[in-house]
């Protein structure tokens, strides 16, 4: 239906998360109306992303240098390590503004059904960071689902006795009505209640 | 048939779909295994989130689609959270869920398999609860607690099973054998699959059809007599009593090997999760 270059771009854009063929068509025709410079800037940005971004040598967050901005920042508390599944999980924690320690990105969560075992995650590297000394607390911030909880329990068992291991609290989301909460979340919230 | 329907269901597992959705595999009483889209479930304020963890028993409202059904409502019947909280129970139960998922086709009503799953989860729930109570009573903590509940996900070989782990494994093996029976894959266990002799049966072959005498051996592996006795016992024993069966670890591992070989031959796939 479309000339080959148009069809090719639609196909490529359709591979992006949340972009169906209809959205890909809209983006393609939007780009057709823009100048060549705009299109080149977008293409160059994508190539630069792939060429320059790699994993931080210490925490495995994305970075364009050897260490990421968090690991390079001397003002952050290096005795705290917050363990997350993916680099995108760091964003809400940073936006929260309560945490000033370092991170460790596992690259997923243990899931035997999907064939993800401990050796597929960066657990060995986390243990090495703790073994190197200077860490007083490891905060498990994996997702509050079965795979995330299993991963947290597995790592807590590995690090037990070496360092304090804590887990992010589970409970009711701020701004929600209790009436609509599911039973599992309410149970967790009740177990994790705190004194006022 | 109406396109909207209600049924009892148990969550087998899920995978991500798009930015905030999931495809959850439900094992339903009305239509067997149903891959179901749940929109927005990964968002913090989703009303479904905590209800769709593996093993949760639900009363669901579904809308029938072409390939996937869509979840429109869910009420919890039983969370079975205690199974998820115990690593040894979790691993064993995931093993059974994997086998059930592979042995059953989508959209085929299988009421006996559904009942087996319900009963299996109730027994695992009771076993995990008793382990938790025992742990609370002994007041053990740290490494000792790990010994009680075992560690999960790898490194199991070469490690002695704790009592609680053995119980989870034996209940799971019992349920897996019963599932093979329901799926029509049950091998010969009391007589030779080739010649019918009921004497000594020291070998086993999933391909040939089960236990074999020494003369009919062929392409097979060696099994102890206790393994066949254990398999017959687990098949005849209600799940509620399977946990107290006296089966040692070596025998349990041989039973598991037979189950895995049967699945490999009939389903053409390897089970990924060992129950310990």
XYZ file of C-alpha atoms in Angstrom:
472
model
C 0.000 0.000 0.000
C 2.857 2.393 0.870
C 6.227 2.961 -0.826
C 8.844 0.581 0.525
C 10.705 3.106 2.772
C 7.417 4.178 4.402
C 6.345 0.583 4.959
C 9.771 -0.291 6.365
C 9.619 2.506 8.943
C 6.064 1.531 9.926
C 7.197 -2.041 10.471
C 10.207 -0.935 12.547
C 8.175 1.485 14.689
C 5.520 -1.183 15.278
C 8.155 -3.207 17.127
C 8.333 -0.546 19.864
C 6.449 -1.171 23.131
C 2.964 0.317 23.132
C 3.102 1.177 19.419
C 0.666 -0.628 17.129
C 0.538 -0.329 13.353
C -1.905 2.599 13.473
C 0.374 4.612 15.816
C 3.399 3.652 13.715
C 1.663 5.051 10.618
C 0.908 8.330 12.398
C 4.522 8.706 13.550
C 5.798 7.842 10.070
C 3.644 10.480 8.357
C 4.557 13.017 11.052
C 8.248 12.392 10.290
C 7.571 12.742 6.562
C 6.291 16.259 7.190
C 9.324 17.253 9.288
C 12.616 18.511 7.863
C 15.480 16.213 6.952
C 17.494 17.687 9.848
C 14.837 16.671 12.366
C 14.768 13.132 10.991
C 18.585 12.951 11.032
C 18.685 14.168 14.663
C 16.290 11.400 15.672
C 18.270 8.761 13.778
C 21.562 9.987 15.270
C 20.097 9.962 18.788
C 19.061 6.325 18.377
C 22.482 5.311 17.008
C 24.274 7.227 19.793
C 22.102 5.431 22.346
C 23.232 2.062 21.051
C 26.872 3.081 20.584
C 27.500 4.920 23.842
C 25.238 3.412 26.495
C 26.367 0.341 28.398
C 26.071 -1.088 31.893
C 27.766 0.559 34.878
C 30.728 -1.583 35.947
C 29.566 -1.500 39.576
C 25.756 -1.391 39.751
C 24.725 -2.378 36.181
C 22.545 0.684 35.685
C 22.755 2.273 32.211
C 25.607 4.754 31.774
C 27.776 6.382 29.117
C 30.887 6.251 31.327
C 32.514 3.413 33.224
C 30.460 4.174 36.354
C 26.948 5.608 36.383
C 26.063 8.972 37.917
C 24.896 7.378 41.197
C 28.091 5.361 41.680
C 30.279 8.401 40.826
C 28.428 10.754 43.195
C 30.560 11.019 46.370
C 27.655 12.647 48.247
C 25.582 9.457 48.114
C 25.709 7.003 51.021
C 27.845 4.103 49.808
C 26.941 1.971 52.841
C 23.427 1.458 51.449
C 22.639 -0.651 48.378
C 19.123 -0.747 46.974
C 18.592 -3.853 44.815
C 16.182 -3.485 41.880
C 15.194 -5.751 39.002
C 15.607 -3.305 36.099
C 17.215 0.136 35.555
C 13.726 1.630 35.050
C 12.900 0.711 38.680
C 15.429 3.301 39.857
C 13.377 6.187 38.448
C 10.426 6.080 40.910
C 12.781 5.585 43.861
C 14.775 8.659 42.843
C 11.591 10.643 42.260
C 10.490 9.717 45.792
C 13.512 11.631 47.085
C 13.889 9.590 50.307
C 16.816 7.429 49.259
C 20.400 8.673 48.969
C 22.334 5.393 48.730
C 23.596 3.359 45.772
C 21.828 0.818 43.591
C 22.353 -2.670 42.202
C 20.426 -3.793 39.111
C 19.856 -7.556 38.973
C 18.636 -7.679 35.384
C 15.407 -9.528 36.212
C 13.953 -11.816 38.863
C 14.236 -15.515 39.585
C 11.595 -17.405 37.639
C 12.080 -21.155 37.231
C 9.066 -21.342 34.893
C 10.864 -18.984 32.500
C 14.235 -20.635 33.048
C 15.697 -17.685 34.992
C 18.016 -19.104 37.670
C 20.471 -17.305 40.007
C 23.335 -17.543 37.521
C 21.305 -15.533 35.000
C 21.076 -12.535 37.349
C 23.808 -10.281 38.774
C 23.611 -11.855 42.210
C 27.255 -12.943 42.313
C 28.290 -9.326 41.649
C 26.050 -8.112 44.494
C 27.602 -10.577 46.921
C 31.070 -9.425 45.783
C 30.125 -5.788 46.505
C 29.020 -6.753 50.013
C 32.131 -8.898 50.534
C 34.317 -5.945 49.545
C 33.157 -4.207 52.743
C 31.697 -0.834 53.613
C 28.074 -1.899 53.083
C 25.822 -1.848 56.175
C 22.411 -2.439 54.618
C 21.013 -4.030 51.458
C 17.464 -2.919 50.636
C 15.510 -5.381 48.475
C 13.320 -3.378 46.086
C 12.302 -6.171 43.730
C 8.690 -6.197 42.533
C 6.100 -7.272 45.141
C 5.045 -10.369 43.185
C 5.960 -14.048 43.418
C 9.171 -13.829 41.406
C 10.282 -10.611 43.121
C 9.606 -12.003 46.591
C 11.444 -15.246 45.769
C 14.426 -13.271 44.538
C 14.471 -11.196 47.703
C 14.282 -14.280 49.919
C 17.056 -15.977 47.962
C 19.391 -12.982 48.255
C 18.505 -12.418 51.919
C 19.501 -16.029 52.622
C 22.821 -15.539 50.802
C 23.678 -12.349 52.698
C 22.324 -13.337 56.104
C 24.878 -12.736 58.843
C 27.043 -10.512 56.653
C 24.890 -7.412 56.370
C 21.461 -6.094 57.364
C 18.947 -7.010 54.619
C 15.635 -5.130 54.487
C 12.615 -5.297 52.171
C 10.520 -2.434 50.847
C 7.226 -2.260 52.756
C 4.105 -3.558 51.018
C 0.746 -1.947 51.555
C -1.927 0.388 50.322
C -1.069 2.891 47.601
C -1.242 6.511 48.707
C -4.493 8.147 47.575
C -6.425 4.900 47.089
C -9.599 3.768 48.871
C -9.261 0.822 51.242
C -12.590 -0.478 49.923
C -11.022 -1.333 46.573
C -7.829 -2.945 47.872
C -7.295 -6.635 47.207
C -7.008 -9.131 50.079
C -3.306 -9.897 49.575
C -2.364 -6.220 49.741
C -4.529 -5.546 52.802
C -2.996 -8.584 54.572
C 0.496 -7.291 53.838
C -0.469 -3.813 55.000
C -1.856 -5.249 58.230
C 1.279 -7.336 58.853
C 3.495 -4.323 58.161
C 1.506 -1.821 60.263
C 3.516 0.687 62.291
C 2.969 2.471 65.547
C 1.911 6.115 65.348
C -22.713 -19.616 24.493
C -22.687 -16.176 26.142
C -19.525 -14.159 25.614
C -19.435 -13.064 29.270
C -19.245 -15.778 31.869
C -18.311 -16.425 35.502
C -16.323 -19.356 36.794
C -14.016 -20.507 39.564
C -10.371 -20.298 38.524
C -6.837 -20.745 39.773
C -3.936 -18.595 38.610
C -1.159 -20.664 37.016
C 1.175 -17.831 35.982
C 1.490 -14.771 33.797
C 3.701 -12.816 31.458
C 3.926 -9.141 30.627
C 1.955 -7.654 27.746
C 2.662 -4.117 26.544
C 3.302 -1.343 29.055
C 0.955 -2.179 31.907
C -0.953 -5.349 31.010
C -0.405 -9.026 31.597
C -1.555 -12.263 30.038
C -2.541 -14.402 33.015
C -3.032 -18.131 32.554
C -6.109 -19.184 34.502
C -7.136 -22.783 35.048
C -10.904 -22.479 35.157
C -13.597 -24.885 36.243
C -15.783 -23.972 33.254
C -13.334 -23.960 30.339
C -10.038 -25.440 31.509
C -6.896 -23.451 30.812
C -7.727 -19.940 29.624
C -5.084 -17.362 28.629
C -6.573 -14.093 29.849
C -5.661 -10.466 29.232
C -5.729 -8.324 32.351
C -5.517 -4.658 31.491
C -3.541 -2.249 33.664
C -2.658 -4.975 36.163
C 0.946 -3.810 36.544
C -0.122 -0.345 37.658
C 0.073 0.277 41.401
C -3.619 1.117 41.647
C -4.872 -1.900 39.717
C -7.777 -3.554 41.520
C -6.587 -6.960 40.301
C -2.837 -6.894 41.051
C -2.549 -8.823 44.320
C -5.265 -11.256 43.301
C -3.399 -12.612 40.284
C -0.352 -14.157 41.921
C 0.213 -17.870 41.165
C -1.975 -20.375 43.072
C -4.660 -17.822 44.021
C -8.155 -19.302 43.761
C -10.670 -16.822 42.401
C -14.228 -16.360 41.302
C -13.715 -14.554 37.982
C -15.814 -12.801 35.389
C -14.393 -13.181 31.891
C -15.223 -11.822 28.454
C -14.605 -14.250 25.632
C -12.280 -13.052 22.881
C -11.004 -14.726 19.723
C -7.701 -16.036 21.138
C -7.528 -14.506 24.590
C -10.285 -13.854 27.080
C -10.370 -10.603 29.106
C -10.729 -10.409 32.866
C -13.537 -8.079 33.881
C -13.903 -8.999 37.558
C -12.239 -11.131 40.240
C -13.016 -12.040 43.844
C -10.563 -13.997 45.951
C -11.673 -17.401 47.228
C -8.305 -18.416 48.740
C -4.955 -16.673 48.347
C -2.671 -19.640 49.172
C -0.117 -16.986 50.138
C 1.500 -19.365 52.618
C 2.728 -21.511 49.687
C 4.353 -18.476 48.030
C 5.991 -17.468 51.316
C 7.851 -20.771 51.716
C 10.631 -21.218 49.119
C 10.523 -25.027 49.223
C 6.726 -25.133 48.891
C 6.849 -22.491 46.163
C 9.333 -24.421 44.076
C 7.464 -27.712 44.415
C 4.136 -26.063 43.557
C 5.625 -24.238 40.555
C 6.837 -27.638 39.349
C 3.292 -29.013 39.436
C 1.896 -25.879 37.800
C 4.443 -26.223 34.992
C 3.458 -29.828 34.362
C -0.266 -29.013 34.471
C 0.267 -26.154 32.032
C 2.097 -28.385 29.573
C -0.165 -31.412 29.914
C -3.443 -29.578 29.305
C -4.617 -27.796 26.127
C -6.236 -24.347 26.190
C -10.033 -23.997 26.364
C -10.786 -27.639 27.172
C -13.006 -28.236 30.182
C -11.207 -30.638 32.523
C -13.187 -30.791 35.781
C -11.183 -33.660 37.291
C -7.878 -31.893 36.636
C -9.365 -28.714 38.150
C -10.414 -30.628 41.276
C -6.952 -32.182 41.489
C -5.395 -28.711 41.360
C -7.752 -27.377 44.037
C -7.008 -30.325 46.341
C -3.283 -30.153 45.657
C -3.131 -26.497 46.641
C -5.171 -27.135 49.792
C -2.740 -29.885 50.832
C 0.320 -27.771 50.060
C -1.273 -24.875 51.943
C -1.839 -27.099 54.994
C 1.714 -28.484 54.813
C 3.251 -25.008 54.498
C 1.105 -23.756 57.363
C 2.270 -26.587 59.622
C 5.899 -25.828 58.692
C 5.328 -22.177 59.548
C 3.747 -23.143 62.906
C 6.619 -25.519 63.682
C 9.087 -22.757 62.886
C 7.260 -20.334 65.161
C 7.160 -22.897 67.971
C 10.821 -23.762 67.827
C 11.624 -20.053 67.661
C 14.494 -20.818 65.379
C 15.936 -18.094 63.221
C 18.759 -17.313 60.832
C 20.508 -20.331 59.357
C 18.475 -22.751 61.413
C 15.325 -21.344 59.894
C 16.804 -21.879 56.459
C 17.484 -25.485 57.338
C 13.844 -25.900 58.319
C 12.399 -24.380 55.193
C 15.244 -25.204 52.816
C 16.585 -22.891 50.168
C 15.129 -22.882 46.702
C 16.193 -22.239 43.104
C 19.198 -24.380 42.404
C 21.927 -25.969 44.484
C 19.556 -28.689 45.624
C 21.665 -31.566 44.352
C 24.016 -32.937 46.930
C 22.050 -31.391 49.804
C 19.923 -33.436 52.199
C 16.255 -32.588 52.056
C 14.683 -31.146 55.183
C 11.566 -32.853 56.532
C 9.355 -30.039 55.293
C 10.911 -30.118 51.827
C 10.319 -33.891 51.622
C 6.659 -33.396 52.473
C 6.186 -30.774 49.754
C 8.000 -32.958 47.221
C 5.987 -36.091 48.038
C 2.636 -34.278 47.851
C 3.775 -32.831 44.515
C 4.898 -36.202 43.145
C 1.542 -37.680 44.195
C -0.333 -34.914 42.369
C 1.873 -35.277 39.277
C 1.222 -39.015 39.076
C -2.518 -38.415 39.434
C -2.296 -35.836 36.663
C -0.551 -38.395 34.416
C -3.441 -40.750 35.143
C -6.003 -38.090 34.164
C -4.036 -37.204 31.030
C -3.930 -40.864 29.990
C -0.160 -41.153 30.240
C 0.041 -43.493 33.204
C 2.693 -46.211 32.631
C 2.600 -49.870 33.598
C 3.779 -50.079 37.185
C 2.745 -53.553 38.356
C 3.789 -55.687 35.393
C 6.228 -55.599 32.491
C 5.013 -53.258 29.744
C 6.155 -55.732 27.066
C 5.696 -59.301 28.303
C 3.270 -58.721 31.174
C 5.441 -60.558 33.687
C 4.771 -59.390 37.240
C 8.037 -60.636 38.741
C 11.100 -58.458 39.209
C 10.794 -55.151 37.301
C 14.195 -53.454 37.561
C 13.964 -51.184 34.509
C 11.743 -48.339 33.274
C 11.083 -46.848 29.865
C 8.553 -44.095 29.191
C 8.717 -44.835 25.471
C 7.910 -48.526 25.856
C 5.209 -47.809 28.402
C 6.525 -48.221 31.929
C 8.241 -50.850 34.075
C 10.152 -53.643 32.378
C 11.577 -56.994 33.419
C 15.291 -57.629 32.934
C 14.665 -59.677 29.762
C 12.670 -56.916 28.047
C 15.035 -54.111 29.205
C 16.065 -52.544 25.874
C 16.345 -48.735 25.865
C 15.569 -48.111 29.527
C 17.050 -47.036 32.851
C 17.340 -48.935 36.108
C 14.873 -48.311 38.950
C 14.663 -49.711 42.461
C 11.686 -51.889 43.375
C 10.837 -49.246 46.024
C 10.311 -46.650 43.283
C 7.526 -48.613 41.612
C 5.982 -49.375 45.001
C 6.112 -45.651 45.849
C 4.512 -44.678 42.522
C 1.686 -47.188 42.990
C 1.247 -46.059 46.582
C 1.082 -42.369 45.643
C -1.509 -43.139 42.970
C -3.719 -45.085 45.351
C -3.320 -42.729 48.313
C -5.492 -39.606 48.605
C -3.416 -36.434 48.427
C -4.391 -35.653 52.014
C -2.414 -38.709 53.127
C 0.405 -38.528 50.572
C 2.450 -36.100 52.656
C 2.920 -38.669 55.404
C 4.081 -41.409 52.980
C 7.399 -42.921 53.978
C 9.465 -42.279 50.832
C 13.190 -41.611 51.082
C 14.988 -39.023 48.979
C 16.600 -41.477 46.564
C 13.232 -43.063 45.816
C 11.591 -39.636 45.434
C 14.273 -38.612 42.927
C 13.697 -41.818 40.937
C 9.935 -41.245 40.926
C 10.592 -37.725 39.636
C 12.887 -39.117 36.916
C 10.127 -41.470 35.758
C 7.579 -38.620 35.748
C 9.956 -36.370 33.796
C 10.683 -39.099 31.227
C 6.961 -39.751 30.742
C 6.384 -36.033 30.139
C 9.363 -35.850 27.800
C 8.030 -38.725 25.719
C 4.328 -37.824 25.649
C 4.542 -34.021 25.657
C 7.789 -33.710 23.714
C 9.196 -31.258 26.223
C 11.434 -31.234 29.275
C 9.996 -30.038 32.564
C 12.225 -27.197 33.771
C 11.416 -27.240 37.462
C 12.461 -30.062 39.732
C 10.244 -30.119 42.801
C 13.203 -29.565 45.167
